[in-house]
Amino acid sequence: MPYSAEISRSNPTCFLFLLDQSKSMLGPIGGGSSKTKADAVAESLNRLLYTLVLRCVWGQNVLDRFHVGVLGYGRQVAPALGGTLAGRELVPISELARGPLRVEQHVHRVDDGRGGQVEQVVKMPVWFDPVGDGKTPMCQCLEYAAQVVSRFLLEHPACYPPLVINLSDGEATDGDPEAAARHLRDLASEDGEVLLFNVHISSCADRAIEFPAEEVGLPDAYARRLFRMSSRLPPPMRKAARQAGLTVTTQSRGFAFNADLAAVVRFLDIGTQVDFKNFR
Amino acid sequence: MPTELPSLRWYAFHTPRRGNTPDEYEDAFAGDAATGRFAIADGASESSFTGAWAKLLVEGFVAAKDRSWRNLDWLGPPRQRWAEDIDPQPLPWYAEEKREQGAYATLLGVAFARGLWRALAIGDSCLFRIRGGKFEKSFPLVRSADFGNQPALLGSRGRPADTPAQGIRRTRGKWRPGDRFLLATDALAEWMLRRHEQAQRPADDIDRLLAEPSPQDTFAAWVEERRKNQGLRNDDVTLVVIDL
C-alpha cells in the first residue's frame, strides 16, 4: 500500500516548500488582515518549520525523520533559508533546529487562573524573512524542485514520498507550469509518487476554496490549472482535513485557492500531516 | 488480603522497534503477584521523555492504594515525579518547548481478586483472555481494523486534556483457574486480533513461545519473525502473560 512507509532516521522523508517571492507578494493578503502576503506566508512557514522541528524532538535530541528545504522564486530561483543554512537545498531537521536566523520572544498576557494575568514568553524561531522582488518564475522553480527531490530519492529510494508545497499569489511568468508539475509528480519512491500541493494566496475578499475534489465550480482557468497540478490527498491528510472540519473525498486535491492567512495556516498543517503510526 | 487473591504466575517480555537500541524502548510494564495487579503502557513516539512517563504510569497503577486504581486519583504523584526528574535537565530551546508539552502514553491495567478481574484502559494497549486455548475476550479493542486511529493518551502535565474522560474504558469479568490473560501493546495486539480473525490461533503461538527453553532470550527473534512474515508492525513490543 502506498504512503505507508516508515518515517525514521534510517528512512527519512522530505518536505520542500516553494515560495513565491515576486513583487506582488508585497500587496496585502485578502481576508481582512493588515499583513502583506509575503509577511503572512513567511510567518506561517516559520511557524510550520518550528512545528516540524518539534515533531522530531526526542528528549534532548532531534531525530532526522525529515529533511526540509525552502526554495524561493522571484528575482531569482534559489534556496531561501538564511544564516548558517544559506544556500542549502535540503537540510536534516536537526540542523534546521540548530540554525534559525534568530529566535524571537513574544510576550503574551494570559489569565493566571486566580483572576489576574501573567506574562507568558513564547519563542518564535525565524528561518527566513519576507521578500518581494521580481517576477514569478514558477516553472523554473518546479524544475529546480524536481532536481532536488530526485537527488533525495536517489539517497532514500524507499522513503515515504516527498512532499512539495508551492505557495504563490499569481500566475507563472515563465510559461505553463503544468508540464513541470507533472514531471515532479511523476517522480516516485518505492512507497508512492511525490506529492505536489499548491496554495494560491488571496489578494481579495473571496472565500477560500480548500481541498476541492473537482475542477467544475472553480472560478477561472488559472484555478483549474492549479487544481490539475495538485496531487490527491493521501489518507493521513484526509483524516486531518476532516478533523479540521473540512469536507474531503478520495478525489480531493492538495490545493487551496484564494487562501487567506487562516487558510494558509490550516493548509500547511493538514498538508504536512503524516501518520504518527509511521514514526520511528 | 492475600487470601482473596488467586495463585498465579506471570511473565513479561519486551523488545524495541527494529533499528532502535534497548534504551529507546518506550513501552513499560509492571506487575505484582501479591496484589494481583498488572499494567502495561505505550509511550507516544511523538512526545519527549515518554519512556520515563510510561514506567511511572505502570508503577503507579500497580502501587496505587486499595481501590484507588479504579479511578485515576493516583496520577498526581507520578506526574509530580516525572516533572521532578525531567524539568531540571538543561535543554536546547526547542527541546524545552517539547518538554513543556509533556509526555503521553497509553495505559492498560488489570486487577485480579477472588473470582473476579477488572481492567481499565486508556488507548490501544489490549487485554486478551484465553480459556481452553481459545481467544474469548478482547479489551478495549475487538477488531484489528480498530487500530490506527489516534488513541486516547494520558499526559504527564496534568492539564485537563491530559486525562481524557471519554477515553477511559473499563471492564470486568470472572476468571477461572487455568485462564490465561495477555496484555499487549498495540503492534502485537493488532497482530493477535488479525491472526484470530484469520482463524490462525495466535494463542498457540504464545504457547510455543512459552514452551521454549528460554523464552526471554527467544522473544526478540519470535517478534522479528512475525514482523518479517506476518505483518507485525515495527514498533516497541510488550507482552505480559498471566496464568491463573
Coordinates of C-alpha atoms in Angstrom, one line a residue:
Chain A
M1 CA 0.0 0.0 0.0
P2 CA 1.5 3.4 -0.9
Y3 CA 2.1 6.2 1.6
S4 CA 2.7 3.7 4.4
A5 CA 6.5 3.6 4.6
E6 CA 8.0 4.2 8.0
I7 CA 9.4 7.6 8.6
S8 CA 12.6 7.3 10.7
R9 CA 16.2 8.3 11.0
S10 CA 17.2 5.5 8.7
N11 CA 14.3 6.2 6.3
P12 CA 13.6 9.9 6.4
T13 CA 11.1 11.8 4.1
C14 CA 11.4 15.3 2.8
F15 CA 9.3 18.5 2.8
L16 CA 10.2 21.1 0.2
F17 CA 8.4 24.5 0.2
L18 CA 8.4 26.6 -3.0
L19 CA 7.8 30.2 -2.1
D20 CA 6.7 32.9 -4.5
Q21 CA 8.9 35.9 -3.7
S22 CA 7.8 38.1 -6.6
K23 CA 6.9 41.8 -6.1
S24 CA 3.2 41.3 -6.0
M25 CA 3.7 39.4 -2.7
L26 CA 4.2 42.8 -1.0
G27 CA 0.5 43.6 -1.5
P28 CA -2.0 43.0 1.3
I29 CA -3.4 39.5 1.9
G30 CA -7.1 39.1 1.5
G31 CA -9.4 38.2 4.3
G32 CA -9.1 41.5 6.3
S33 CA -5.6 41.0 7.6
S34 CA -3.3 44.1 7.6
K35 CA -0.3 41.9 6.7
T36 CA 1.3 41.7 3.3
K37 CA 1.2 38.3 1.5
A38 CA 4.9 38.0 1.9
D39 CA 4.7 38.7 5.7
A40 CA 1.8 36.2 6.1
V41 CA 3.5 33.4 4.2
A42 CA 6.9 33.9 6.0
E43 CA 5.1 33.9 9.3
S44 CA 3.1 30.8 8.6
L45 CA 6.0 28.9 7.1
N46 CA 8.4 29.8 10.0
R47 CA 5.7 28.6 12.4
L48 CA 5.3 25.4 10.4
L49 CA 9.0 24.7 10.3
Y50 CA 9.0 25.1 14.1
T51 CA 6.1 22.6 14.3
L52 CA 8.1 20.1 12.1
V53 CA 11.1 20.5 14.4
L54 CA 9.0 19.8 17.5
R55 CA 7.6 16.7 15.9
C56 CA 11.1 15.3 15.7
V57 CA 12.4 16.4 19.1
W58 CA 13.1 13.4 21.3
G59 CA 14.4 14.2 24.7
Q60 CA 17.4 16.4 24.1
N61 CA 17.9 15.3 20.5
V62 CA 16.2 16.0 17.2
L63 CA 15.7 12.8 15.2
D64 CA 16.3 13.4 11.5
R65 CA 13.0 11.9 10.4
F66 CA 12.5 14.9 8.0
H67 CA 14.8 16.8 5.6
V68 CA 13.4 20.2 4.9
G69 CA 14.1 22.9 2.3
V70 CA 12.7 26.2 1.1
L71 CA 13.2 27.4 -2.5
G72 CA 12.3 31.0 -3.3
Y73 CA 11.3 32.3 -6.7
G74 CA 11.2 36.0 -7.7
R75 CA 14.2 38.0 -8.7
Q76 CA 16.0 34.7 -8.7
V77 CA 15.3 31.0 -8.1
A78 CA 17.4 29.9 -5.2
P79 CA 17.4 28.2 -1.7
A80 CA 15.7 30.7 0.7
L81 CA 16.9 29.6 4.1
G82 CA 19.4 32.0 5.6
G83 CA 22.1 32.3 8.2
T84 CA 24.2 29.1 8.6
L85 CA 21.8 27.3 6.3
A86 CA 22.2 29.8 3.4
G87 CA 22.5 28.1 0.0
R88 CA 21.4 24.7 1.3
E89 CA 18.6 23.0 -0.7
L90 CA 17.5 20.4 1.9
V91 CA 18.8 20.2 5.4
P92 CA 18.2 17.4 8.0
I93 CA 15.7 18.7 10.6
S94 CA 18.3 18.7 13.4
E95 CA 20.4 21.2 11.5
L96 CA 17.3 23.3 10.9
A97 CA 16.6 23.2 14.7
R98 CA 20.1 24.5 15.4
G99 CA 20.2 27.1 12.6
P100 CA 17.4 29.7 12.7
L101 CA 18.4 33.3 11.8
R102 CA 17.1 34.3 15.3
V103 CA 14.7 33.2 18.0
E104 CA 12.2 36.0 18.8
Q105 CA 10.5 36.1 22.1
H106 CA 6.9 37.1 22.0
V107 CA 5.3 38.1 25.3
H108 CA 1.6 37.2 25.8
R109 CA -0.5 38.1 28.8
V110 CA -2.6 35.1 29.9
D111 CA -5.0 34.5 32.7
D112 CA -3.3 33.0 35.7
G113 CA -6.4 31.2 36.9
R114 CA -6.7 33.3 40.0
G115 CA -8.3 36.4 38.5
G116 CA -5.0 38.1 37.5
Q117 CA -2.7 37.9 34.5
V118 CA 0.8 36.6 34.0
E119 CA 3.3 37.1 31.2
Q120 CA 4.0 34.1 29.1
V121 CA 7.0 34.1 26.8
V122 CA 6.6 32.3 23.6
K123 CA 9.7 31.6 21.5
M124 CA 9.3 32.2 17.7
P125 CA 12.3 31.0 15.7
V126 CA 12.7 32.7 12.3
W127 CA 14.4 30.9 9.5
F128 CA 13.7 33.4 6.8
D129 CA 12.3 36.9 6.3
P130 CA 9.7 38.1 3.8
V131 CA 11.0 39.0 0.4
G132 CA 9.1 40.5 -2.6
D133 CA 11.0 41.4 -5.7
G134 CA 10.9 40.5 -9.4
K135 CA 8.6 38.2 -11.5
T136 CA 7.1 34.8 -10.9
P137 CA 9.4 32.1 -12.5
M138 CA 7.3 29.2 -11.2
C139 CA 8.2 26.8 -14.0
Q140 CA 11.9 27.2 -13.3
C141 CA 11.3 26.7 -9.6
L142 CA 9.3 23.5 -10.2
E143 CA 12.1 22.2 -12.4
Y144 CA 14.6 23.0 -9.7
A145 CA 12.4 21.3 -7.1
A146 CA 12.4 18.1 -9.3
Q147 CA 16.2 18.1 -9.3
V148 CA 16.3 18.5 -5.5
V149 CA 13.7 15.8 -4.9
S150 CA 15.4 13.4 -7.5
R151 CA 18.6 13.6 -5.6
F152 CA 16.8 12.9 -2.3
L153 CA 15.1 9.9 -3.9
L154 CA 18.4 8.5 -5.1
E155 CA 19.6 8.5 -1.5
H156 CA 16.4 7.3 0.0
P157 CA 14.6 5.1 -2.5
A158 CA 12.2 3.5 0.0
C159 CA 11.2 6.8 1.7
Y160 CA 7.7 8.0 2.5
P161 CA 7.1 10.0 -0.7
P162 CA 8.5 13.6 -0.6
L163 CA 6.0 16.4 -0.3
V164 CA 6.4 19.7 -2.2
I165 CA 4.1 22.6 -1.3
N166 CA 4.1 25.6 -3.7
L167 CA 2.8 28.9 -2.3
S168 CA 2.1 31.7 -4.8
D169 CA -0.2 34.6 -5.3
G170 CA -0.2 34.7 -9.1
E171 CA 0.4 33.1 -12.4
A172 CA 3.8 31.9 -13.6
T173 CA 5.5 34.5 -15.8
D174 CA 7.8 31.9 -17.4
G175 CA 5.4 29.6 -19.2
D176 CA 2.9 26.9 -18.5
P177 CA 3.8 25.2 -15.2
E178 CA 1.6 22.2 -15.8
A179 CA 4.3 20.1 -17.6
A180 CA 6.9 20.9 -14.9
A181 CA 4.4 20.0 -12.2
R182 CA 3.6 16.7 -13.9
H183 CA 7.3 15.9 -14.2
L184 CA 7.6 16.5 -10.4
R185 CA 4.6 14.3 -9.6
D186 CA 5.9 11.5 -11.8
L187 CA 8.9 11.1 -9.6
A188 CA 8.3 8.3 -7.0
S189 CA 9.8 6.3 -4.2
E190 CA 9.0 2.7 -3.7
D191 CA 6.2 3.9 -1.4
G192 CA 4.4 6.1 -3.9
E193 CA 4.5 9.2 -6.1
V194 CA 5.9 12.6 -5.0
L195 CA 3.1 14.8 -3.7
L196 CA 2.8 18.3 -5.1
F197 CA 0.4 20.7 -3.4
N198 CA -0.4 24.2 -4.4
V199 CA -1.7 27.1 -2.3
H200 CA -2.9 30.2 -4.1
I201 CA -2.6 33.2 -1.7
S202 CA -5.6 35.5 -1.8
S203 CA -5.5 39.2 -2.7
C204 CA -9.2 39.7 -2.4
A205 CA -12.1 39.0 -0.1
D206 CA -13.4 35.9 -1.9
R207 CA -13.9 32.9 0.2
A208 CA -11.1 30.3 0.2
I209 CA -11.6 27.1 -1.7
E210 CA -9.8 24.3 0.2
F211 CA -9.0 20.8 -1.0
P212 CA -11.5 20.7 -3.9
A213 CA -12.4 17.3 -5.4
E214 CA -13.2 18.5 -9.0
E215 CA -12.4 21.2 -11.5
V216 CA -16.1 22.1 -12.0
G217 CA -17.0 25.1 -9.9
L218 CA -13.5 26.6 -9.7
P219 CA -13.7 30.3 -10.6
D220 CA -11.3 30.5 -13.6
A221 CA -8.9 28.8 -15.9
Y222 CA -5.9 29.6 -13.6
A223 CA -7.6 27.9 -10.6
R224 CA -8.4 24.9 -12.8
R225 CA -4.8 24.7 -13.9
L226 CA -3.5 24.7 -10.3
F227 CA -6.1 22.1 -9.5
R228 CA -4.7 19.8 -12.2
M229 CA -1.2 20.5 -11.0
S230 CA -2.0 19.2 -7.5
S231 CA -1.8 15.6 -6.1
R232 CA -4.7 13.9 -4.4
L233 CA -4.6 13.8 -0.6
P234 CA -3.3 10.6 0.8
P235 CA -5.3 9.0 3.7
P236 CA -3.5 10.6 6.8
M237 CA -4.1 14.1 5.3
R238 CA -7.8 13.3 4.5
K239 CA -8.2 12.4 8.2
A240 CA -6.5 15.6 9.3
A241 CA -8.7 17.7 7.0
R242 CA -11.9 16.0 8.4
Q243 CA -10.7 16.7 11.9
A244 CA -10.3 20.3 10.9
G245 CA -14.0 20.3 9.9
L246 CA -13.4 20.3 6.1
T247 CA -15.2 18.0 3.7
V248 CA -12.9 15.9 1.7
T249 CA -13.2 12.8 -0.5
T250 CA -10.7 10.3 -2.1
Q251 CA -10.6 12.7 -5.1
S252 CA -9.7 15.8 -3.1
R253 CA -6.6 17.6 -4.2
G254 CA -3.9 19.3 -2.1
F255 CA -4.9 22.7 -3.4
A256 CA -6.3 25.9 -1.9
F257 CA -7.5 28.8 -3.9
N258 CA -7.8 32.4 -2.5
A259 CA -6.3 31.3 0.8
D260 CA -6.3 34.0 3.5
L261 CA -3.9 33.7 6.4
A262 CA -6.1 31.3 8.4
A263 CA -6.5 29.1 5.3
V264 CA -2.7 29.1 4.6
V265 CA -2.0 28.0 8.2
R266 CA -4.7 25.3 8.0
F267 CA -3.4 24.1 4.7
L268 CA 0.2 23.8 5.9
D269 CA -0.9 22.0 9.0
I270 CA -3.1 19.4 7.1
G271 CA -0.7 19.1 4.2
T272 CA 2.2 18.1 6.3
Q273 CA 0.4 15.5 8.4
V274 CA 1.8 12.1 8.4
D275 CA 0.5 9.2 10.4
F276 CA 2.3 9.1 13.7
K277 CA 2.0 5.3 13.5
N278 CA 4.6 5.6 10.7
F279 CA 7.0 7.4 13.0
R280 CA 10.1 5.7 14.3
Chain B
M1 CA -5.6 -9.5 51.8
P2 CA -3.5 -12.2 50.2
T3 CA -6.2 -14.9 50.9
E4 CA -8.5 -13.1 48.4
L5 CA -6.0 -13.4 45.6
P6 CA -5.6 -16.2 43.1
S7 CA -2.3 -18.0 42.9
L8 CA -0.8 -17.0 39.6
R9 CA 2.3 -17.0 37.5
W10 CA 3.3 -14.2 35.3
Y11 CA 5.9 -13.5 32.6
A12 CA 6.8 -10.2 30.9
F13 CA 8.5 -9.8 27.5
H14 CA 9.6 -6.7 25.7
T15 CA 11.7 -5.7 22.7
P16 CA 12.3 -2.3 21.0
R17 CA 11.5 -1.4 17.4
R18 CA 13.8 -2.8 14.8
G19 CA 16.5 -0.2 14.3
N20 CA 16.3 1.2 17.8
T21 CA 18.5 0.5 20.8
P22 CA 17.1 -1.0 24.0
D23 CA 17.3 2.4 25.7
E24 CA 15.0 3.8 23.1
Y25 CA 12.2 1.3 24.1
E26 CA 9.3 3.5 25.3
D27 CA 6.7 0.9 26.5
A28 CA 6.7 -0.2 30.1
F29 CA 5.2 -3.0 32.2
A30 CA 4.8 -3.7 35.9
G31 CA 3.2 -6.4 37.9
D32 CA 2.7 -7.6 41.5
A33 CA 1.5 -11.1 42.0
A34 CA 0.9 -10.3 45.7
T35 CA -1.7 -7.6 45.0
G36 CA -2.8 -9.2 41.7
R37 CA -2.2 -6.0 39.7
F38 CA -0.5 -5.7 36.3
A39 CA -0.1 -2.9 33.8
I40 CA 1.4 -2.0 30.5
A41 CA 1.9 1.4 28.9
D42 CA 3.0 2.6 25.5
G43 CA 4.8 5.9 25.3
A44 CA 3.7 8.0 22.3
S45 CA 6.7 8.4 19.9
E46 CA 5.7 12.0 19.0
S47 CA 6.3 13.2 22.6
S48 CA 9.5 13.6 24.6
F49 CA 10.6 11.7 27.7
T50 CA 7.8 9.2 27.2
G51 CA 9.7 6.1 28.3
A52 CA 10.1 7.6 31.8
W53 CA 6.4 8.5 31.9
A54 CA 5.2 5.1 30.7
K55 CA 7.3 3.5 33.5
L56 CA 5.9 5.9 36.2
L57 CA 2.3 5.1 35.0
V58 CA 2.5 1.3 35.3
E59 CA 4.3 1.5 38.6
G60 CA 1.7 4.0 39.8
F61 CA -1.1 1.7 38.8
V62 CA 0.4 -1.3 40.5
A63 CA 1.3 0.5 43.7
A64 CA -2.0 2.6 44.0
K65 CA -3.5 2.1 47.4
D66 CA -6.6 -0.1 47.9
R67 CA -9.1 0.5 45.2
S68 CA -7.9 3.9 44.1
W69 CA -6.5 2.4 40.9
R70 CA -10.1 2.2 39.6
N71 CA -10.2 6.0 39.2
L72 CA -7.2 8.0 38.1
D73 CA -6.8 9.7 41.5
W74 CA -3.4 8.2 41.9
L75 CA -1.9 10.1 38.9
G76 CA -0.8 13.1 41.0
P77 CA 2.4 11.5 42.4
P78 CA 3.7 10.0 39.1
R79 CA 3.1 13.4 37.4
Q80 CA 5.0 15.2 40.1
R81 CA 7.8 12.6 39.9
W82 CA 8.1 13.0 36.1
A83 CA 8.3 16.8 36.5
E84 CA 10.9 16.5 39.2
D85 CA 13.0 14.1 37.2
I86 CA 12.7 15.8 33.8
D87 CA 12.2 19.6 34.4
P88 CA 15.7 20.3 35.9
Q89 CA 17.5 18.9 32.9
P90 CA 19.2 21.7 30.8
L91 CA 18.0 21.5 27.2
P92 CA 18.2 23.5 24.0
W93 CA 15.3 25.9 23.4
Y94 CA 13.4 23.6 21.0
A95 CA 13.7 20.7 23.4
E96 CA 12.4 22.9 26.3
E97 CA 9.3 23.6 24.3
K98 CA 8.6 20.0 23.6
R99 CA 9.2 19.1 27.3
E100 CA 6.7 21.8 28.3
Q101 CA 4.1 19.9 26.2
G102 CA 4.6 16.9 28.4
A103 CA 4.9 13.2 27.7
Y104 CA 2.0 10.9 26.6
A105 CA 1.3 7.2 27.0
T106 CA -1.5 4.7 26.8
L107 CA -2.3 2.6 29.9
L108 CA -3.8 -0.8 30.4
G109 CA -4.2 -2.1 33.9
V110 CA -5.8 -5.2 35.3
A111 CA -6.5 -6.2 38.9
F112 CA -7.3 -9.8 40.0
A113 CA -9.2 -10.6 43.2
R114 CA -11.0 -13.7 44.3
G115 CA -13.0 -14.9 41.3
L116 CA -13.1 -11.5 39.7
W117 CA -11.0 -9.3 37.4
R118 CA -11.4 -5.7 36.5
A119 CA -9.5 -3.8 33.8
L120 CA -9.0 -0.1 32.9
A121 CA -7.7 1.1 29.6
I122 CA -6.8 4.5 28.1
G123 CA -5.7 4.0 24.5
D124 CA -5.0 0.9 22.3
S125 CA -2.9 -1.4 24.6
C126 CA -5.1 -4.5 24.9
L127 CA -6.0 -7.3 27.2
F128 CA -7.0 -10.8 25.9
R129 CA -8.4 -13.7 27.9
I130 CA -7.7 -17.2 26.7
R131 CA -9.6 -20.1 28.0
G132 CA -9.1 -23.7 26.9
G133 CA -6.7 -22.5 24.2
K134 CA -9.3 -20.2 22.8
F135 CA -9.5 -16.4 22.4
E136 CA -12.5 -15.4 24.4
K137 CA -12.3 -11.8 25.3
S138 CA -10.5 -8.7 23.9
F139 CA -10.5 -5.3 25.5
P140 CA -10.7 -2.4 24.8
L141 CA -10.4 -3.0 21.0
V142 CA -12.0 -6.0 19.4
R143 CA -11.1 -5.9 15.7
S144 CA -7.7 -5.5 14.0
A145 CA -9.3 -2.7 11.9
D146 CA -9.9 -0.7 15.1
F147 CA -6.2 0.2 15.3
G148 CA -4.6 3.1 13.6
N149 CA -6.8 5.9 14.9
Q150 CA -5.2 8.4 17.3
P151 CA -5.5 6.5 20.6
A152 CA -6.5 8.2 23.9
L153 CA -3.4 9.0 25.9
L154 CA -2.6 10.1 29.5
G155 CA -0.4 13.2 29.7
S156 CA 2.3 13.9 32.3
R157 CA 1.4 17.6 32.8
G158 CA -2.0 17.1 34.4
R159 CA -3.8 19.7 32.3
P160 CA -7.5 18.9 31.7
A161 CA -6.8 17.4 28.3
D162 CA -4.2 15.1 29.8
T163 CA -6.8 12.9 31.4
P164 CA -9.4 12.4 28.6
A165 CA -12.6 11.5 30.4
Q166 CA -14.2 9.9 27.3
G167 CA -11.1 7.9 26.6
I168 CA -11.2 5.8 29.8
R169 CA -12.7 2.3 29.3
R170 CA -13.5 -0.2 32.0
T171 CA -14.5 -3.8 32.0
R172 CA -14.8 -6.7 34.5
G173 CA -15.4 -10.4 34.5
K174 CA -14.9 -13.7 36.3
W175 CA -11.8 -15.8 36.0
R176 CA -11.4 -19.5 36.4
P177 CA -8.3 -21.5 37.3
G178 CA -6.5 -22.3 34.0
D179 CA -7.4 -19.0 32.4
R180 CA -4.5 -17.1 30.7
F181 CA -4.6 -13.3 30.3
L182 CA -2.4 -11.5 27.9
L183 CA -1.6 -7.8 28.0
A184 CA -0.1 -6.5 24.7
T185 CA 0.9 -3.1 23.3
D186 CA -0.7 -2.1 20.0
A187 CA 1.5 -3.7 17.4
L188 CA 1.3 -7.2 19.0
A189 CA -2.4 -6.7 19.9
E190 CA -3.2 -5.8 16.3
W191 CA -1.3 -8.8 15.1
M192 CA -3.1 -11.1 17.5
L193 CA -6.6 -9.9 16.5
R194 CA -5.8 -10.2 12.8
R195 CA -4.5 -13.7 13.2
H196 CA -7.6 -14.6 15.3
E197 CA -9.8 -13.1 12.5
Q198 CA -8.0 -15.3 10.0
A199 CA -8.5 -18.4 12.3
Q200 CA -4.8 -18.7 12.8
R201 CA -4.9 -19.4 16.5
P202 CA -2.5 -16.8 17.9
A203 CA -2.8 -18.3 21.4
D204 CA -0.9 -21.3 20.1
D205 CA 1.9 -19.1 19.1
I206 CA 2.1 -17.8 22.7
D207 CA 2.1 -21.4 23.9
R208 CA 5.0 -22.3 21.7
L209 CA 6.9 -19.2 22.8
L210 CA 6.5 -20.2 26.5
A211 CA 7.5 -23.7 25.7
E212 CA 10.9 -22.6 24.5
P213 CA 13.7 -23.5 26.9
S214 CA 14.5 -19.8 27.4
P215 CA 11.5 -17.7 26.2
Q216 CA 13.1 -14.4 27.3
D217 CA 16.0 -14.9 25.0
T218 CA 13.8 -16.1 22.2
F219 CA 11.3 -13.3 22.3
A220 CA 13.1 -10.7 20.1
A221 CA 13.6 -13.3 17.4
W222 CA 9.9 -14.5 17.8
V223 CA 8.8 -10.9 17.2
E224 CA 11.2 -10.3 14.4
E225 CA 10.0 -13.4 12.5
R226 CA 6.4 -12.1 12.8
R227 CA 7.4 -8.7 11.6
K228 CA 9.0 -10.2 8.6
N229 CA 6.4 -12.8 7.6
Q230 CA 3.1 -11.9 9.3
G231 CA 2.8 -8.1 9.0
L232 CA 3.5 -7.4 12.7
R233 CA 4.1 -3.6 12.6
N234 CA 7.6 -2.5 13.5
D235 CA 7.1 -0.9 16.9
D236 CA 8.1 -1.4 20.5
V237 CA 6.5 -4.7 21.7
T238 CA 5.5 -5.6 25.2
L239 CA 3.7 -8.8 26.3
V240 CA 2.6 -9.7 29.8
V241 CA 1.3 -13.3 30.3
I242 CA -0.7 -14.0 33.4
D243 CA -1.6 -17.7 34.1
L244 CA -4.2 -18.3 36.8

